[in-house]
Amino acid sequence: NAGVTQNPKFQVLKTGQSMTLQCAQDMNHNSMYWYRQDPGMGLRLIYYSASEGTTDKGEVPNGYNVSRLNKREFSLRLESAAPSQTSVYFCASSEFRAGGGKGEAFFGQGTRLTVV
Amino acid sequence: DQQVKQNSPSLSVQEGRISILNCDYTNSMFDYFLWYKKYPAEGPTFLISISSIKDKNEDGRFTVFLNKSAKHLSLHIVPSQPGDSAVYFCAAIPTGGGNKLTFGTGTQLKVEL
């Protein structure tokens, strides 16, 4: 099992360019997430998909769009990149435990994005 | 407004001693708490969790304590090992919040020989 796979691992964009960050999971999880990590800020939720066909805004959604392509894949799109979007982006997936208990999220290895 | 706070950005401990990492939260709707460990250039990995109906959960060298009245939790690592050197994030999930995590800012733990 690969777990959560993100592509690309590194990317440099010019201001105004667009790009899509890809994420796929092979754990048959219903829920998927995109977080960004900035120095001194921890990880902040950008967008969330509780299940295939649904998406919700997180704490910092401005400047981003998402697509839950199917149960496995959840992509994050930057339509017009800005220097403030320079960050490390993490995709994650999770499932509720048997009996309805909350479950931990599993994270990908991250995408390091620099916008110049 | 930081709902999950880790006030110590860094902690240094000698190998074999106890490491205690602290976390405070402000949202009384949080009912599930997790600790994640993160090495450089890797994604966070789950370490241990605790439900608000408990005050302690133990897994090997790792124990998490929850004090609901104080809105405080702590992670104890005994004994600390050099491989434990990493950034530790506290995270919380609110009632009805699905599995959406709210993270603290992290504590860099360094275990010295």
Short mmCIF file of C-alpha atoms in Angstrom, two decimals:
data_model
loop_
_atom_site.label_atom_id
_atom_site.label_comp_id
_atom_site.label_asym_id
_atom_site.label_seq_id
_atom_site.Cartn_x
_atom_site.Cartn_y
_atom_site.Cartn_z
CA ASN A 1 0.00 0.00 0.00
CA ALA A 2 1.33 3.42 -0.98
CA GLY A 3 -1.04 5.29 1.39
CA VAL A 4 -1.42 8.92 0.25
CA THR A 5 0.55 9.96 -2.81
CA GLN A 6 1.07 13.57 -3.87
CA ASN A 7 2.47 14.97 -7.09
CA PRO A 8 4.53 16.95 -7.77
CA LYS A 9 6.89 17.00 -4.79
CA PHE A 10 8.41 20.36 -5.73
CA GLN A 11 7.17 23.19 -7.93
CA VAL A 12 8.20 26.76 -8.71
CA LEU A 13 5.58 29.02 -10.25
CA LYS A 14 5.60 32.58 -11.46
CA THR A 15 2.97 34.94 -10.09
CA GLY A 16 -0.24 34.52 -12.06
CA GLN A 17 0.48 31.01 -13.30
CA SER A 18 -1.92 28.19 -12.56
CA MET A 19 -1.30 24.64 -11.48
CA THR A 20 -3.02 21.59 -10.04
CA LEU A 21 -1.67 19.55 -7.14
CA GLN A 22 -2.60 15.90 -7.41
CA CYS A 23 -3.44 13.57 -4.54
CA ALA A 24 -4.50 9.93 -4.50
CA GLN A 25 -5.10 7.46 -1.67
CA ASP A 26 -5.39 3.69 -1.79
CA MET A 27 -6.88 3.09 1.66
CA ASN A 28 -10.52 3.31 0.51
CA HIS A 29 -11.09 6.30 2.80
CA ASN A 30 -14.17 8.43 2.34
CA SER A 31 -12.73 11.72 3.59
CA MET A 32 -9.88 13.68 2.05
CA TYR A 33 -8.26 17.01 2.94
CA TRP A 34 -5.83 19.64 1.76
CA TYR A 35 -3.70 21.47 4.32
CA ARG A 36 -0.95 24.03 4.02
CA GLN A 37 1.95 24.39 6.43
CA ASP A 38 3.64 27.71 6.99
CA PRO A 39 6.39 28.56 9.50
CA GLY A 40 4.93 29.30 12.93
CA MET A 41 1.39 28.55 11.75
CA GLY A 42 1.04 24.78 12.04
CA LEU A 43 -1.13 23.10 9.42
CA ARG A 44 -4.24 24.92 8.25
CA LEU A 45 -7.15 23.30 6.43
CA ILE A 46 -7.76 24.64 2.92
CA TYR A 47 -10.55 22.36 1.67
CA TYR A 48 -12.18 19.16 2.76
CA SER A 49 -14.19 16.41 1.07
CA ALA A 50 -16.27 14.28 3.41
CA SER A 51 -17.12 11.84 0.65
CA GLU A 52 -17.05 11.48 -3.11
CA GLY A 53 -19.07 14.28 -4.68
CA THR A 54 -18.87 16.71 -1.75
CA THR A 55 -16.40 19.47 -0.93
CA ASP A 56 -16.30 22.10 1.81
CA LYS A 57 -14.19 25.15 2.57
CA GLY A 58 -11.74 24.99 5.41
CA GLU A 59 -9.97 27.75 7.29
CA VAL A 60 -8.01 29.28 4.37
CA PRO A 61 -9.82 28.53 1.05
CA ASN A 62 -9.27 31.83 -0.77
CA GLY A 63 -7.29 31.45 -3.99
CA TYR A 64 -7.90 27.70 -4.25
CA ASN A 65 -10.36 25.31 -5.84
CA VAL A 66 -10.70 21.57 -5.41
CA SER A 67 -12.10 18.61 -7.27
CA ARG A 68 -13.00 15.25 -5.79
CA LEU A 69 -12.53 13.30 -8.99
CA ASN A 70 -13.52 9.94 -7.47
CA LYS A 71 -13.12 8.20 -4.14
CA ARG A 72 -9.35 7.91 -4.57
CA GLU A 73 -8.39 11.31 -5.95
CA PHE A 74 -8.66 14.85 -4.61
CA SER A 75 -6.94 17.67 -6.49
CA LEU A 76 -6.13 21.24 -5.45
CA ARG A 77 -5.97 23.98 -8.07
CA LEU A 78 -4.35 27.39 -7.90
CA GLU A 79 -5.91 29.46 -10.68
CA SER A 80 -3.61 32.48 -10.38
CA ALA A 81 -0.71 31.83 -8.05
CA ALA A 82 0.44 34.55 -5.63
CA PRO A 83 3.62 34.76 -3.52
CA SER A 84 1.41 34.36 -0.40
CA GLN A 85 0.66 30.83 -1.61
CA THR A 86 4.29 29.81 -1.19
CA SER A 87 3.95 26.96 1.27
CA VAL A 88 4.14 23.23 1.81
CA TYR A 89 0.89 21.53 0.86
CA PHE A 90 -0.25 18.28 2.41
CA CYS A 91 -3.03 16.02 1.29
CA ALA A 92 -4.58 13.65 3.82
CA SER A 93 -7.30 11.04 4.04
CA SER A 94 -9.22 9.50 6.91
CA GLU A 95 -12.06 7.21 7.82
CA PHE A 96 -14.26 6.88 10.83
CA ARG A 97 -13.46 3.91 13.00
CA ALA A 98 -15.80 0.95 13.22
CA GLY A 99 -18.72 1.90 15.43
CA GLY A 100 -18.52 5.56 14.43
CA GLY A 101 -15.42 6.52 16.40
CA LYS A 102 -13.19 9.20 14.95
CA GLY A 103 -10.10 8.12 13.07
CA GLU A 104 -6.72 9.58 12.49
CA ALA A 105 -5.78 11.20 9.18
CA PHE A 106 -2.97 9.83 7.03
CA PHE A 107 -0.81 12.35 5.23
CA GLY A 108 1.10 12.43 1.98
CA GLN A 109 4.73 13.50 1.81
CA GLY A 110 3.91 17.06 0.80
CA THR A 111 4.35 19.40 -2.17
CA ARG A 112 6.77 22.27 -1.71
CA LEU A 113 5.48 25.19 -3.76
CA THR A 114 7.34 28.43 -4.34
CA VAL A 115 5.64 31.33 -6.11
CA VAL A 116 8.05 33.99 -7.36
CA ASP B 1 -7.63 33.05 16.58
CA GLN B 2 -5.49 30.04 17.45
CA GLN B 3 -7.84 27.45 18.94
CA VAL B 4 -5.07 24.93 19.59
CA LYS B 5 -1.90 26.32 21.13
CA GLN B 6 1.53 24.87 21.66
CA ASN B 7 3.36 27.57 23.54
CA SER B 8 6.79 25.96 23.48
CA PRO B 9 8.32 26.15 20.00
CA SER B 10 11.19 23.93 21.04
CA LEU B 11 12.25 21.46 23.73
CA SER B 12 15.59 19.81 24.37
CA VAL B 13 15.86 16.61 26.45
CA GLN B 14 18.60 14.14 27.20
CA GLU B 15 18.36 10.60 25.91
CA GLY B 16 16.64 8.32 28.42
CA ARG B 17 14.84 11.14 30.20
CA ILE B 18 11.16 12.07 29.95
CA SER B 19 9.92 14.47 27.27
CA ILE B 20 6.75 16.38 28.09
CA LEU B 21 5.04 18.29 25.31
CA ASN B 22 2.12 20.52 26.15
CA CYS B 23 -0.95 21.70 24.30
CA ASP B 24 -3.83 24.00 25.26
CA TYR B 25 -7.11 24.52 23.49
CA THR B 26 -9.86 27.10 23.69
CA ASN B 27 -12.79 25.47 21.86
CA SER B 28 -14.93 23.49 24.31
CA MET B 29 -16.50 21.65 21.37
CA PHE B 30 -13.30 19.67 20.76
CA ASP B 31 -13.89 16.07 21.82
CA TYR B 32 -11.05 14.15 20.19
CA PHE B 33 -7.37 14.93 20.37
CA LEU B 34 -4.39 13.60 18.45
CA TRP B 35 -0.63 13.94 18.40
CA TYR B 36 1.32 13.83 15.17
CA LYS B 37 5.06 13.58 14.64
CA LYS B 38 6.77 15.16 11.66
CA TYR B 39 10.27 14.67 10.30
CA PRO B 40 11.74 17.18 7.83
CA ALA B 41 10.58 16.71 4.22
CA GLU B 42 7.95 14.17 5.26
CA GLY B 43 4.24 14.32 6.00
CA PRO B 44 2.97 14.19 9.59
CA THR B 45 2.45 10.70 10.98
CA PHE B 46 -0.11 9.78 13.59
CA LEU B 47 1.26 9.00 17.03
CA ILE B 48 -1.51 8.67 19.60
CA SER B 49 -5.00 9.96 20.28
CA ILE B 50 -7.46 10.39 23.13
CA SER B 51 -11.20 10.85 23.35
CA SER B 52 -12.62 13.44 25.71
CA ILE B 53 -14.31 10.69 27.72
CA LYS B 54 -10.88 9.55 28.89
CA ASP B 55 -8.11 11.30 30.78
CA LYS B 56 -5.22 9.06 29.78
CA ASN B 57 -4.18 6.89 26.87
CA GLU B 58 -0.96 4.92 26.68
CA ASP B 59 0.84 3.29 23.78
CA GLY B 60 4.29 1.95 24.52
CA ARG B 61 6.62 4.82 25.36
CA PHE B 62 3.94 7.40 24.58
CA THR B 63 1.21 8.56 26.96
CA VAL B 64 -1.28 11.34 26.39
CA PHE B 65 -3.02 13.02 29.33
CA LEU B 66 -6.15 15.11 28.98
CA ASN B 67 -7.39 17.64 31.54
CA LYS B 68 -10.74 18.81 30.23
CA SER B 69 -11.40 21.34 32.95
CA ALA B 70 -8.11 23.06 32.17
CA LYS B 71 -8.47 22.50 28.39
CA HIS B 72 -4.97 21.07 28.44
CA LEU B 73 -3.32 17.96 27.12
CA SER B 74 0.20 16.69 27.27
CA LEU B 75 2.29 14.03 25.56
CA HIS B 76 4.84 12.15 27.64
CA ILE B 77 7.62 10.18 25.98
CA VAL B 78 9.52 7.85 28.29
CA PRO B 79 12.33 7.09 27.75
CA SER B 80 13.22 9.61 25.08
CA GLN B 81 15.36 8.38 22.20
CA PRO B 82 17.35 10.29 19.56
CA GLY B 83 14.93 9.02 16.89
CA ASP B 84 12.17 10.93 18.69
CA SER B 85 13.73 14.21 17.53
CA ALA B 86 11.04 15.73 15.32
CA VAL B 87 8.29 18.35 15.32
CA TYR B 88 5.24 17.30 17.32
CA PHE B 89 1.83 18.69 16.47
CA CYS B 90 -1.18 18.60 18.71
CA ALA B 91 -4.52 18.44 16.85
CA ALA B 92 -8.19 18.44 17.80
CA ILE B 93 -11.53 17.50 16.24
CA PRO B 94 -14.82 19.07 17.36
CA THR B 95 -18.08 17.26 18.01
CA GLY B 96 -19.83 16.90 14.67
CA GLY B 97 -16.66 18.02 12.90
CA GLY B 98 -16.19 14.88 10.91
CA ASN B 99 -12.49 14.15 11.01
CA LYS B 100 -11.37 17.73 10.31
CA LEU B 101 -8.26 18.48 12.32
CA THR B 102 -7.33 21.82 13.87
CA PHE B 103 -3.60 21.86 14.48
CA GLY B 104 -1.35 23.62 16.93
CA THR B 105 1.81 25.34 15.75
CA GLY B 106 4.12 22.50 16.73
CA THR B 107 6.98 21.87 19.15
CA GLN B 108 10.44 20.94 17.89
CA LEU B 109 11.79 18.18 20.16
CA LYS B 110 15.51 17.51 20.21
CA VAL B 111 16.73 14.46 22.10
CA GLU B 112 20.42 14.75 22.81
CA LEU B 113 22.86 11.95 23.48
#
